[in-house]
Amino acid sequence: MFYHHEQLIVQDYQVSRGLVRMCKEDIRRNHCRKSVSSDKDIRLAQILICLENVTKNGTKVNNECLLEMLTHRKILMEDYRLSPELVSACSDNISQLCSGVETGGRTIHCLMEHTRTRRRKDRIAPQCQRQALLKEVDVASDWTVDPVLREACSDFVSNYCKGGYQSSSRVLSCLTEHLGSLQMSSECETAVLQIQYFVQRDYKLNSDLYRECRSDAITLCHAKRSWADDPSSMDPVRAPIVLPCLYRHALPPSNSAMPKLQRGCLVEVLRMMRQRALIVQLNPEVEQACIEDLAQHCSVKTGKGEEMLCLQDRLDSLSKSCRAAVSNYTELQSAHLIMNPIILSNCEDVISKLCENDVNAVTGGDALECLIEHKNDAVMRANPKCRAAVEHQQLISLKDFHFTFRFKDACQQQVSRFCNNARTKFEVVSCLSEIVRNDALADHKPHIPRECRQQLRAQLLQQRENIDLDPTLKEACKLDISRLCKNVARGNARVLECLESRRKNLTIDCYKRVFNIERQDLMDSSTDYTLLSTCKSMMIKYCSDKDPEKVFDCLKKFKYEAGFDAQCRLVIIKRMIEQNTDYRLNPALQKDCQQDIVKFCSEAIAALKKDDPKLEGKVIRCLKTKFRERKLSSSCENQLGVILKEAALNYELNPLLTMLCNTEINQFCKSEVEEDANKGKGRVEECLKAALLKGNIKNRVCRIELVELIEEGKADIQTDPLLFRACSQDISSHCSDVSKGNSRREYLYMCRNSTSKKNDK
């Protein structure tokens, strides 16, 4: 009897005395009877939609009428049979898929569940999906109208959605944002997902979003002015276009003239984007394109954000349409961390501690850059889940340079112009790096603008930090790593440093890769991760006014200063040793000695083109020979003089001496080694020379090397820094007008003449 009475109410709103009495004036004033079907039975559903339309579009309806509307919305949600349109459109689906499920809202939720299933044969028909039931009941504006949701989620709402939200439209948002939490029951999560599947496909079903964004949607996205429209124009399978349009205006590209959303609308859009990122089903553009791929590749990945992560990991294996949808989403995700639930949930504390100064920390791409920059800080090391999430995002970004927002934004034009054939981000980085390096070597005006070069350095820095981000190096050195560095942990550039320190033992392919990295880093310090991370405080103290790419050259000048960081000094010395093994690792020497190398060392150059590691140091040895013979150009002589002077102060900077005289250094000069390393006093070289004069050096090759060192000192007094320092006061007083670069004998002769002339005066 009760069901019969409710059915009469649905068919004729006049049977409901409360609705007639409380809403009479609102129905008349808003012409709601004109909007109903021409059918003789006036359907309550149509009256309700009309009244909902009035309230959504900003017209006031009296409170008593609103209460009656809420009551009728609850009745409609309780029993699907009270919605004739639903019965008509969904009868076949109900009998086939939802038989035996009737009142209490369960049939409606059953249909919702079969709307979002990934098996096409179990999906309900489009005409059933198009039904306006959710408009009629408007669950998003008051969650209590849905009996299934109310029963499944009431305990959760009481505990986790407090703060005045219990009777408001915010409750559904609260429930959605807690999807995947351990505290939420599976029944509650299922009910929320079933409703959100529809809400995320039509902005009008989200009452807060509609209220705040109606004006922007009409102005910017050509949305209809009326909340209610013809249900036949709705197509949940393809989804309306208003939400994607609002997203574009919420997150416009950099330097875009695209109009921005009003503040209230922006807040609601960002909230909805955060919700969409949780589960692929809430993202219709990706879900529709990837329904088969999800079933094939990601059926067991059901946690928060895991489905998207699964699709991103398998990007190359996806169908064409799915790959395009996932790529578009990943590109957007890289620009806006708010769309990355895994990083957001695992890194919230880290972001608040380390990245709070980034203006666009969550809605922009700055937060991810900040997290990468601080990946090895103590705060990040204490949060391994956050660090793992960030590193996983870095690995995903290797698949396409578009997945790194700042890099793409700064370098897109140059990539199109110079690197059109590059497929992955690594290939793009390699292509652009080669152009930058060639410009620097040839002294050309840079083809790559400053903004792109800065982002390029950031990408190279990431590659240096973690070998997993440099797939070519990782593949070329796979055997060497397992043989020479198997106990070295990934990260902090440790694997790369291990390979560099064992360069002479590397296989040829690995050697070439490591050599090219060293060459690049010694040309541009801003990509040298170990140098930048170890010498951070010394850079601030001594080189704060220098460009990052010149930091190494700056720090070299201060390495023996009192209070200079010992670990930083070790890195500086190591880099200088690398430079002194091969002229190609010393950009200044390469530039100033270019003509001399062609003129005097052509045989060594021809051999070097074969990339044979055994040929290291031959060009520098050739130049040293010509230095002793006084045949070099002045610019080249000055550069080589700097190298020889540094080597005289610290024997380690003369790799050949270290190798040939290693036994003698340990035998005669052990106490001087530490002083050379820390203070650069030149004690080891002087000790070896003294041992040579005493006849203690029996090793022939060591003896020859020491004789050559003495000859170099004779060629230019400044390459014998101990003599030059001991006589500096006399030189300043008596020989200031004698030019540098003369041999010891010439210098003393010219100085004597200069002193005589001064005394005559």
CSV table of N, CA and C in Angstrom, one decimal, residues 639-649 718-720:
chain,number,residue,atom,x,y,z
A,639,GLN,N,99.3,28.9,-19.8
A,639,GLN,CA,98.4,27.8,-19.3
A,639,GLN,C,99.2,26.6,-18.7
A,640,LEU,N,100.2,26.3,-19.5
A,640,LEU,CA,101.0,25.1,-19.0
A,640,LEU,C,101.8,25.5,-17.8
A,641,GLY,N,102.2,26.7,-17.7
A,641,GLY,CA,102.9,27.2,-16.5
A,641,GLY,C,102.1,27.0,-15.2
A,642,VAL,N,100.8,27.3,-15.4
A,642,VAL,CA,99.8,27.2,-14.3
A,642,VAL,C,99.8,25.7,-13.8
A,643,ILE,N,99.7,24.8,-14.8
A,643,ILE,CA,99.6,23.4,-14.5
A,643,ILE,C,100.9,22.9,-13.8
A,644,LEU,N,102.0,23.3,-14.3
A,644,LEU,CA,103.3,22.9,-13.7
A,644,LEU,C,103.5,23.5,-12.3
A,645,LYS,N,103.0,24.7,-12.1
A,645,LYS,CA,103.2,25.4,-10.8
A,645,LYS,C,102.3,24.6,-9.8
A,646,GLU,N,101.0,24.3,-10.1
A,646,GLU,CA,100.1,23.6,-9.2
A,646,GLU,C,100.7,22.2,-8.9
A,647,ALA,N,101.3,21.6,-9.9
A,647,ALA,CA,101.8,20.2,-9.7
A,647,ALA,C,103.0,20.3,-8.8
A,648,ALA,N,103.8,21.4,-8.9
A,648,ALA,CA,105.0,21.5,-8.0
A,648,ALA,C,104.6,21.6,-6.5
A,649,LEU,N,103.4,22.3,-6.3
A,649,LEU,CA,102.9,22.5,-4.9
A,649,LEU,C,102.3,21.2,-4.4
A,718,GLN,N,108.7,30.6,-12.4
A,718,GLN,CA,107.5,30.5,-11.7
A,718,GLN,C,106.9,29.1,-11.6
A,719,THR,N,107.5,28.2,-12.3
A,719,THR,CA,107.1,26.8,-12.2
A,719,THR,C,107.8,26.1,-11.0
A,720,ASP,N,108.8,26.9,-10.4
A,720,ASP,CA,109.4,26.4,-9.2
A,720,ASP,C,108.9,27.3,-8.1
